[in-house]
GROMACS .gro file of C-alpha atoms in nm:
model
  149
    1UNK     CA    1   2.586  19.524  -0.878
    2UNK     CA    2   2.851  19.717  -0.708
    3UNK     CA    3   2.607  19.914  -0.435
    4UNK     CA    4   2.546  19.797  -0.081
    5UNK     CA    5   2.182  19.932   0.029
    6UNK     CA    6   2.317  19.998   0.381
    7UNK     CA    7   2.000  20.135   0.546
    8UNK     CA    8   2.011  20.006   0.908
    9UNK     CA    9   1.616  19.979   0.929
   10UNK     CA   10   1.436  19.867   0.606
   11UNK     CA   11   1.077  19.954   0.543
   12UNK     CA   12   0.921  19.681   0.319
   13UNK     CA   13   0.879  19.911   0.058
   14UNK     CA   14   1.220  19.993   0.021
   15UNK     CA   15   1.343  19.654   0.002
   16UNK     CA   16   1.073  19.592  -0.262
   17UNK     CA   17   1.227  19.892  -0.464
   18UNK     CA   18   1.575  19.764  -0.427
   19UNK     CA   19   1.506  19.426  -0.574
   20UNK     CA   20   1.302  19.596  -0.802
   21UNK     CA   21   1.623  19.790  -0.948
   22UNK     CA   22   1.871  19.532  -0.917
   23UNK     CA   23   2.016  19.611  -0.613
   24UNK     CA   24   2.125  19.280  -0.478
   25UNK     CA   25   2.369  19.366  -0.145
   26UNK     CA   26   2.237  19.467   0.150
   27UNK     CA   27   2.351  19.486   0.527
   28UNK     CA   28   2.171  19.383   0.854
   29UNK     CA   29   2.237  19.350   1.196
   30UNK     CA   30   1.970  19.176   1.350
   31UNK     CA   31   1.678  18.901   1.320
   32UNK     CA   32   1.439  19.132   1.257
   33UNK     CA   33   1.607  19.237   0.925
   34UNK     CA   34   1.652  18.910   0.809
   35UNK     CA   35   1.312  18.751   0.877
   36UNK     CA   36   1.179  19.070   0.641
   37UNK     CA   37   1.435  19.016   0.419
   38UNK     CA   38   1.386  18.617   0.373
   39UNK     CA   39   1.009  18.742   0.330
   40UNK     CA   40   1.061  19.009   0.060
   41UNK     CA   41   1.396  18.944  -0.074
   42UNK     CA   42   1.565  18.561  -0.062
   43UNK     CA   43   1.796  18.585  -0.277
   44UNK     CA   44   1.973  18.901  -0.159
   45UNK     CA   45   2.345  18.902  -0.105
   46UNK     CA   46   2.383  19.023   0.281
   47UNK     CA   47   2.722  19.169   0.486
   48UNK     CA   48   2.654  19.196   0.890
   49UNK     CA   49   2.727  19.490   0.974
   50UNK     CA   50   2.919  19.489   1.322
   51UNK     CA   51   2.921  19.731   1.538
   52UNK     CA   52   3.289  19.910   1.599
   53UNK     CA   53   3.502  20.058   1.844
   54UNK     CA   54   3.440  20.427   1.749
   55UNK     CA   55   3.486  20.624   2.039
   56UNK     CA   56   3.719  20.888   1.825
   57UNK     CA   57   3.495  20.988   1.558
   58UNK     CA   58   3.264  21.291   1.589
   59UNK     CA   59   2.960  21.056   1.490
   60UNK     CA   60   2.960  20.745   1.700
   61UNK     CA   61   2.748  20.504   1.460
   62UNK     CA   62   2.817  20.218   1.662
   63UNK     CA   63   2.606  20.371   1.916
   64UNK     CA   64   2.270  20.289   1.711
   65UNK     CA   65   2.412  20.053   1.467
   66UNK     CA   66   2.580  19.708   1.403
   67UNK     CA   67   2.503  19.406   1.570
   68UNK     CA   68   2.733  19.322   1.937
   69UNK     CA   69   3.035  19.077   1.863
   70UNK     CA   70   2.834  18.864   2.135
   71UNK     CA   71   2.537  18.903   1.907
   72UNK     CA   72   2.694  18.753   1.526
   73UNK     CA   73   2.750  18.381   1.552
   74UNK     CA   74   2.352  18.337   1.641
   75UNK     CA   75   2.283  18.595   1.360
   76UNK     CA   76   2.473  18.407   1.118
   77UNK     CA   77   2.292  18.084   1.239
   78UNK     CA   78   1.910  18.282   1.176
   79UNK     CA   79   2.056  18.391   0.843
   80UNK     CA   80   2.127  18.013   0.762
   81UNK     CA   81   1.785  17.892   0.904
   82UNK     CA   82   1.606  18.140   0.698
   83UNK     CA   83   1.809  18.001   0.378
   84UNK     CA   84   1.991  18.342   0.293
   85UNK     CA   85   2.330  18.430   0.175
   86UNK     CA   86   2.565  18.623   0.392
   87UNK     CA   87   2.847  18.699   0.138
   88UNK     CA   88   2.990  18.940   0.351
   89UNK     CA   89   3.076  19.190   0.673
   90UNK     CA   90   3.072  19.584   0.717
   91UNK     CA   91   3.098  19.829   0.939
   92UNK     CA   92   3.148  20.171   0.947
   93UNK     CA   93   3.444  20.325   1.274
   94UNK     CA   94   3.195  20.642   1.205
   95UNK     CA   95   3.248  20.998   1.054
   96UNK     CA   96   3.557  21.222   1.121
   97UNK     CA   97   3.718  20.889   1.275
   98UNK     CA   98   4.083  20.998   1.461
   99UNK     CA   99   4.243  20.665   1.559
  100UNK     CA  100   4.321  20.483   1.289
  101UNK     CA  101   4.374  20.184   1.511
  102UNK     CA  102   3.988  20.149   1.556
  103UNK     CA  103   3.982  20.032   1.133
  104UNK     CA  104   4.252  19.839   1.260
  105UNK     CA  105   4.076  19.626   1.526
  106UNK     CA  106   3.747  19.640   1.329
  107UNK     CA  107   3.901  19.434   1.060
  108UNK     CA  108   3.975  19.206   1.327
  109UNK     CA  109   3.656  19.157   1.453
  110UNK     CA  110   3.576  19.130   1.103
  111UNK     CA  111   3.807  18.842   1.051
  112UNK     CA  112   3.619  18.662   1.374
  113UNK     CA  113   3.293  18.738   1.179
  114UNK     CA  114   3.412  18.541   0.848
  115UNK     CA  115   3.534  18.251   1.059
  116UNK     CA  116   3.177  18.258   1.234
  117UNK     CA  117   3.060  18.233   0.881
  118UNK     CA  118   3.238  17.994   0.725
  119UNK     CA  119   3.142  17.719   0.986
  120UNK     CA  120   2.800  17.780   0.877
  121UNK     CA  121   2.895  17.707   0.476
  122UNK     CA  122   2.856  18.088   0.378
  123UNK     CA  123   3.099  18.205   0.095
  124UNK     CA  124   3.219  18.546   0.282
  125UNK     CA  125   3.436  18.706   0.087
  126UNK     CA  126   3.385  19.065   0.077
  127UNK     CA  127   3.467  19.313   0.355
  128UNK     CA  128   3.278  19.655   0.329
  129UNK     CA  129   3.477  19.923   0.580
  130UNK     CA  130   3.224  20.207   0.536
  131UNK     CA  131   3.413  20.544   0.549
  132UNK     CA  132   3.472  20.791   0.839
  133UNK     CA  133   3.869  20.791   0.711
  134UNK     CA  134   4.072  21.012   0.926
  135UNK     CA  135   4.448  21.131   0.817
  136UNK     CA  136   4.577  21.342   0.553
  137UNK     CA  137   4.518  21.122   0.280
  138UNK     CA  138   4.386  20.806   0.196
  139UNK     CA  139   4.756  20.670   0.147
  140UNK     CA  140   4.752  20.694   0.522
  141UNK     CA  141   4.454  20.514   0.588
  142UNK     CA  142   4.507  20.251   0.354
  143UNK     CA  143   4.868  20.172   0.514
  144UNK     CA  144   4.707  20.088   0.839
  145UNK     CA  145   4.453  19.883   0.641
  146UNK     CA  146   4.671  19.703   0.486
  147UNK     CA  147   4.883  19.580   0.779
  148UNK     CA  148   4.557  19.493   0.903
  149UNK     CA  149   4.448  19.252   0.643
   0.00000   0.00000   0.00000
């Protein structure tokens, strides 16, 4: 109950396997993910993942995945039209991340994302912020976190 199947592009098998073994959260970023998901998998607990500003890290994700912050208030409506449940939002600033203002502002977005959200009657309450954590320790990471929240 406590994994997120985060694959970015879901065969139908694997989504079959994943309700198969219980695993309930998943992320998407775009209409194509959701139709197959309200196909295979209703009842699924979903986070959109957004894409981030992630121009520090050594491995931009946000160059192949999350859906645009023009893109997420239409998702949100497909997700409701389909009759899923969006519980959530991720994203991921991408590995070896050096600025830790980029968590900062993708917490923001975030934010924008659960207000999106709630006007369509979803119960958002988890935010999933992926890894990539730059700094000495986590302490450091979780300070700017924090102020961010």
């Amino acid at each position: 109950e406590r994994i997120i199947y985060a694959q970015p592009c879901k065969t139908n098998s694997y989504v079959r396997y994943v309700k198969a073994m219980g695993v309930k959260q998943m992320t998407f970023d775009n209409a194509d993910e959701l139709r197959k998901i309200a196909k295979l998998f209703p009842e699924a607990e979903l986070y959109l993942r957004i894409m981030t500003d992630d121009e520090s890290s050594l491995c931009r994700l946000s160059m192949k995945f999350g859906a645009a912050k023009e893109a997420t208030n239409d998702l949100l409506g497909v997700a409701k039209d389909l009759g899923l449940n969006v519980v959530g939002v991720s994203f991921h600033v991408g590995s070896g991340a050096s600025d830790p203002m980029a968590f900062y502002k993708a917490v923001y977005d975030a934010y924008e994302v659960f207000e999106q959200g709630r006007a369509y009657g979803f119960e958002m309450k988890t935010l999933d912020i992926g890894g990539g954590f730059c700094g000495d320790t986590f302490e450091d990471m979780a300070a700017v976190l924090r102020g961010a929240l």
